[in-house]
Short mmCIF file of C-alpha atoms in Angstrom, two decimals:
data_model
loop_
_atom_site.label_atom_id
_atom_site.label_comp_id
_atom_site.label_asym_id
_atom_site.label_seq_id
_atom_site.Cartn_x
_atom_site.Cartn_y
_atom_site.Cartn_z
CA MET T 48 13.24 -2.75 25.01
CA SER T 49 10.43 -0.31 24.23
CA GLY T 50 7.21 -1.34 22.53
CA TYR T 51 8.43 0.53 19.46
CA ASN T 52 11.51 -1.62 19.09
CA LYS T 53 9.74 -4.90 19.77
CA TRP T 54 7.28 -4.20 16.97
CA ILE T 55 9.45 -2.42 14.43
CA PHE T 56 12.17 -5.09 14.63
CA GLY T 57 9.79 -7.40 12.77
CA SER T 58 10.58 -5.29 9.73
CA LEU T 59 14.35 -5.25 9.99
CA GLY T 60 14.83 -8.44 8.00
CA PHE T 61 12.89 -6.87 5.14
CA ALA T 62 14.18 -3.32 5.45
CA LEU T 63 17.84 -4.17 5.76
CA THR T 64 18.25 -7.08 3.36
CA GLY T 65 18.83 -4.52 0.61
CA THR T 66 20.27 -1.06 0.76
CA PRO T 67 17.42 1.18 -0.57
CA ILE T 68 14.92 0.97 2.29
CA GLY T 69 17.67 0.37 4.84
CA ALA T 70 19.35 3.58 3.73
CA VAL T 71 16.11 5.54 4.15
CA VAL T 72 14.89 4.17 7.48
CA GLY T 73 18.10 2.91 9.03
CA PHE T 74 19.07 6.28 10.46
CA ALA T 75 15.71 6.66 12.22
CA LEU T 76 15.79 3.17 13.63
CA GLY T 77 19.38 3.62 14.69
CA ALA T 78 18.58 6.80 16.58
CA LEU T 79 15.74 5.09 18.40
CA MET T 80 17.97 2.15 19.20
CA ASP T 81 20.51 4.39 20.91
CA GLY T 82 18.11 4.69 23.82
CA ALA T 83 16.96 1.08 23.89
CA LYS T 84 18.33 -0.89 26.81
CA GLY T 85 19.60 -4.35 26.12
CA ALA T 86 18.86 -4.16 22.41
CA ALA T 87 21.04 -5.95 19.90
CA PRO T 88 23.03 -3.62 17.63
CA VAL T 89 21.51 -2.84 14.27
CA ARG T 90 23.88 -3.52 11.38
CA GLN T 91 23.47 -1.43 8.28
CA PRO T 92 23.64 -2.98 4.81
CA GLY T 93 27.18 -3.60 3.67
CA GLN T 94 28.60 -3.70 7.19
CA GLY T 95 28.89 -7.46 7.29
CA GLY T 96 27.52 -9.55 10.09
CA PRO T 97 24.46 -11.79 9.98
CA GLN T 98 22.34 -12.01 6.86
CA TYR T 99 18.77 -10.86 7.38
CA ARG T 100 15.86 -13.04 6.34
CA GLN T 101 14.27 -13.04 2.94
CA GLY T 102 11.27 -15.16 3.86
CA PRO T 103 7.55 -14.37 3.71
CA SER T 104 6.65 -10.78 4.46
CA THR T 105 4.78 -9.69 7.57
CA GLY T 106 2.44 -6.87 8.55
CA SER T 107 5.38 -4.85 9.82
CA ASP T 108 7.17 -5.34 6.48
CA LEU T 109 4.16 -3.76 4.82
CA ALA T 110 4.13 -0.95 7.39
CA ILE T 111 7.72 0.04 6.60
CA SER T 112 6.91 -0.03 2.87
CA LEU T 113 3.91 2.21 3.49
CA VAL T 114 5.95 4.70 5.51
CA VAL T 115 8.61 5.12 2.82
CA LEU T 116 6.18 5.31 -0.10
CA THR T 117 3.85 7.60 1.89
CA ALA T 118 6.73 10.05 2.17
CA ALA T 119 7.38 9.85 -1.58
CA VAL T 120 3.75 10.63 -2.47
CA MET T 121 3.43 13.40 0.13
CA LYS T 122 6.57 15.09 -1.19
CA ALA T 123 5.43 14.89 -4.83
CA ASP T 124 3.48 18.14 -4.85
CA GLY T 125 5.41 20.00 -2.17
CA LYS T 126 4.75 20.06 1.56
CA PRO T 127 2.37 17.53 3.17
CA THR T 128 -1.16 18.88 3.61
CA HIS T 129 -3.49 18.53 6.59
CA GLY T 130 -5.73 16.29 4.50
CA GLU T 131 -2.87 13.94 3.70
CA LEU T 132 -1.60 13.84 7.28
CA GLY T 133 -5.11 13.15 8.53
CA HIS T 134 -5.54 10.33 6.02
CA VAL T 135 -2.24 8.73 7.03
CA ARG T 136 -2.97 9.05 10.74
CA ARG T 137 -6.46 7.56 10.44
CA PHE T 138 -5.24 4.70 8.27
CA PHE T 139 -2.33 3.84 10.54
CA VAL T 140 -4.51 3.95 13.67
CA GLN T 141 -7.14 1.74 12.01
CA GLN T 142 -4.64 -0.77 10.68
CA PHE T 143 -1.90 -0.86 13.32
CA GLY T 144 -3.45 0.56 16.50
CA PRO T 145 -2.81 3.87 18.33
CA GLN T 146 0.59 2.95 19.78
CA HIS T 147 2.11 1.54 16.62
CA SER T 148 0.53 4.33 14.59
CA ALA T 149 2.34 6.93 16.69
CA GLU T 150 5.60 5.03 16.20
CA LEU T 151 5.17 4.83 12.44
CA LEU T 152 4.37 8.53 12.26
CA ARG T 153 7.63 9.25 14.07
CA VAL T 154 9.53 7.33 11.42
CA LEU T 155 7.52 9.06 8.66
CA ARG T 156 8.46 12.47 10.08
CA ASP T 157 12.14 11.60 9.70
CA VAL T 158 11.79 9.89 6.31
CA LEU T 159 10.10 13.03 4.91
CA LYS T 160 13.41 14.83 5.46
CA ARG T 161 15.34 12.30 3.39
CA GLU T 162 15.92 11.85 -0.31
CA ILE T 163 14.13 8.68 -1.39
CA PRO T 164 15.69 6.52 -4.14
CA LEU T 165 12.19 5.71 -5.34
CA ARG T 166 12.95 3.22 -8.10
CA ASP T 167 15.37 1.25 -5.92
CA VAL T 168 12.89 1.22 -3.04
CA CYS T 169 10.08 0.01 -5.33
CA LEU T 170 12.26 -2.74 -6.78
CA GLN T 171 13.14 -3.91 -3.27
CA ILE T 172 9.47 -3.97 -2.32
CA ARG T 173 8.67 -5.85 -5.54
CA SER T 174 11.22 -8.53 -4.65
CA HIS T 175 9.83 -9.03 -1.13
CA LEU T 176 6.06 -8.52 -1.39
CA SER T 177 3.67 -10.69 -3.38
CA HIS T 178 1.38 -9.23 -6.04
CA PRO T 179 -1.67 -9.09 -3.70
CA GLU T 180 0.47 -7.31 -1.11
CA ARG T 181 1.71 -4.81 -3.68
CA LEU T 182 -1.86 -4.17 -4.81
CA GLN T 183 -2.69 -3.39 -1.19
CA VAL T 184 0.18 -0.90 -0.99
CA MET T 185 -0.97 0.75 -4.23
CA HIS T 186 -4.58 0.99 -3.06
CA TYR T 187 -3.46 2.84 0.07
CA LEU T 188 -1.21 5.24 -1.88
CA ILE T 189 -3.98 6.14 -4.33
CA GLY T 190 -6.27 6.85 -1.38
CA LEU T 191 -3.58 9.10 0.06
CA ALA T 192 -3.32 11.04 -3.21
CA HIS T 193 -7.12 11.47 -3.21
CA ALA T 194 -7.12 12.75 0.40
CA ASP T 195 -7.28 16.40 -0.68
CA GLY T 196 -10.20 15.80 -3.02
CA MET T 197 -8.13 15.66 -6.21
CA ILE T 198 -4.89 14.15 -7.48
CA HIS T 199 -2.27 16.66 -8.59
CA MET T 200 -0.39 15.85 -11.78
CA ALA T 201 2.87 15.46 -9.85
CA GLU T 202 1.20 12.92 -7.54
CA ARG T 203 -0.20 11.00 -10.51
CA ARG T 204 3.24 10.81 -12.10
CA VAL T 205 4.73 9.46 -8.86
CA LEU T 206 1.93 6.90 -8.54
CA GLU T 207 2.53 5.76 -12.11
CA ARG T 208 6.27 5.43 -11.43
CA ILE T 209 5.64 3.45 -8.25
CA ALA T 210 3.15 1.14 -9.99
CA ALA T 211 5.47 0.46 -12.92
CA ASP T 212 8.49 -0.25 -10.71
CA MET T 213 6.47 -2.48 -8.38
CA GLY T 214 5.10 -4.52 -11.27
CA ILE T 215 1.52 -3.21 -11.10
CA SER T 216 -0.12 -3.20 -14.55
CA ASP T 217 -1.86 -0.18 -16.08
CA LYS T 218 -5.17 -2.05 -15.82
CA ASP T 219 -4.66 -2.74 -12.13
CA LEU T 220 -3.68 0.88 -11.52
CA ALA T 221 -6.78 2.16 -13.34
CA SER T 222 -8.98 -0.29 -11.44
CA LEU T 223 -7.61 0.78 -8.06
CA ASP T 224 -7.94 4.46 -8.97
CA ALA T 225 -11.57 3.97 -10.04
CA MET T 226 -12.37 2.66 -6.56
CA PHE T 227 -11.93 6.23 -5.28
CA ARG T 228 -14.15 7.92 -7.87
CA GLY T 229 -17.80 8.72 -7.43
CA PRO T 230 -20.20 5.84 -8.12
CA SER T 231 -20.91 5.50 -11.83
CA ILE T 232 -21.38 2.71 -14.31
CA ALA T 233 -18.19 3.75 -16.14
CA SER T 234 -16.06 3.50 -13.03
CA ALA T 235 -17.70 0.16 -12.18
CA TYR T 236 -16.50 -1.35 -15.46
CA THR T 237 -13.02 0.07 -14.85
CA VAL T 238 -12.91 -1.45 -11.36
CA LEU T 239 -13.83 -4.82 -12.86
CA GLU T 240 -11.26 -4.39 -15.64
CA VAL T 241 -13.79 -5.27 -18.32
CA ASP T 242 -15.02 -3.52 -21.47
CA PRO T 243 -18.57 -2.11 -21.22
CA LYS T 244 -19.29 -3.84 -24.55
CA ALA T 245 -18.40 -7.26 -23.12
CA SER T 246 -21.06 -9.95 -22.90
CA ASP T 247 -22.81 -10.77 -19.63
CA GLU T 248 -20.77 -13.97 -19.37
CA GLU T 249 -17.52 -12.07 -19.87
CA VAL T 250 -18.53 -9.58 -17.18
CA LYS T 251 -19.32 -12.42 -14.78
CA LYS T 252 -15.90 -13.95 -15.44
CA ALA T 253 -14.26 -10.56 -14.90
CA TYR T 254 -16.02 -10.16 -11.55
CA ARG T 255 -14.97 -13.64 -10.39
CA ARG T 256 -11.39 -12.92 -11.46
CA MET T 257 -11.32 -9.60 -9.62
CA ALA T 258 -12.98 -11.06 -6.52
CA MET T 259 -10.26 -13.70 -6.38
CA LYS T 260 -7.48 -11.15 -7.01
CA HIS T 261 -8.61 -8.82 -4.23
CA HIS T 262 -9.97 -11.30 -1.68
CA PRO T 263 -8.75 -10.47 1.86
CA ASP T 264 -7.57 -14.06 2.29
CA ARG T 265 -4.78 -13.31 -0.17
CA VAL T 266 -3.07 -11.26 2.57
CA ALA T 267 -4.29 -13.28 5.57
CA HIS T 268 -0.72 -14.26 6.46
CA MET T 269 0.08 -10.61 7.14
CA GLY T 270 -2.34 -10.33 10.02
CA GLU T 271 -5.80 -9.06 10.85
CA GLU T 272 -4.81 -5.42 10.44
CA VAL T 273 -3.86 -5.82 6.77
CA GLN T 274 -6.96 -7.92 6.09
CA LYS T 275 -9.11 -4.98 7.24
CA ALA T 276 -7.65 -2.77 4.53
CA ALA T 277 -8.00 -5.56 1.96
CA ALA T 278 -11.66 -5.96 2.91
CA GLU T 279 -12.31 -2.33 1.96
CA LYS T 280 -10.82 -2.93 -1.48
CA PHE T 281 -12.80 -6.15 -1.90
CA LYS T 282 -16.00 -4.26 -1.00
CA LYS T 283 -15.37 -1.86 -3.90
CA VAL T 284 -15.20 -4.84 -6.29
CA GLN T 285 -18.49 -6.15 -4.91
CA GLU T 286 -20.16 -2.73 -5.27
CA ALA T 287 -18.92 -2.40 -8.85
CA TRP T 288 -20.35 -5.80 -9.72
CA GLU T 289 -23.72 -4.99 -8.13
CA ARG T 290 -23.90 -1.72 -10.08
CA VAL T 291 -23.18 -3.48 -13.39
CA GLU T 292 -25.52 -6.33 -12.48
CA ARG T 293 -28.39 -3.91 -11.89
CA GLU T 294 -27.66 -1.87 -15.00
CA ARG T 295 -27.64 -4.97 -17.21
CA GLY T 296 -30.45 -6.77 -15.39
CA ILE T 297 -28.26 -9.84 -14.90
CA LYS T 298 -30.00 -12.64 -13.02
#
């Protein structure tokens, strides 16, 4: 079995337990499986056979989620741009390595040609990924939308739909979006999800709450690759706190 199949099969329990993601990626995986020697047949949802797992998610579960939602965001404002493709390629290489990145990009290429039942896909992801994992997915998607230097209205609407269907609050969405803005005291308060008029003690509590919410350890079970991405998000929380701390003169 090729390296592709050995790795991507870690996602099959997640992708095929429900029809939405299975319907989107199943055709691509099936085509790749046609050439895999000695591989077990892949059963599509509704075909009977063994029930796939519904246990804790893995790094490859997250990767399949990212591929499908990446396609949805890239299609929002028309054809994918060079900036978006570059962002996706760099992120996948950084998080999953050159070989697995190439494999995921192959799946993405095929998924971009498909109609994506976005709400159903998001609800499936919501039922399989924890809140910290879903925040990680959302952080990546917002970064993708910012890849061209600005977010188009169509992209923002898709991001808002994805966030709502995945159970991400408006406050969380605004906080994640502010992480990609230029450094300012206003964006720092938004990242920390606290009112600029709050007391120093309230700001400290907000920082501790956000540090706990976005700590890389919350996704440690998904592997070192995912923790790297989480560490970038956590760094933005730290920078926001330091900016507010300096501005207020908090000791």
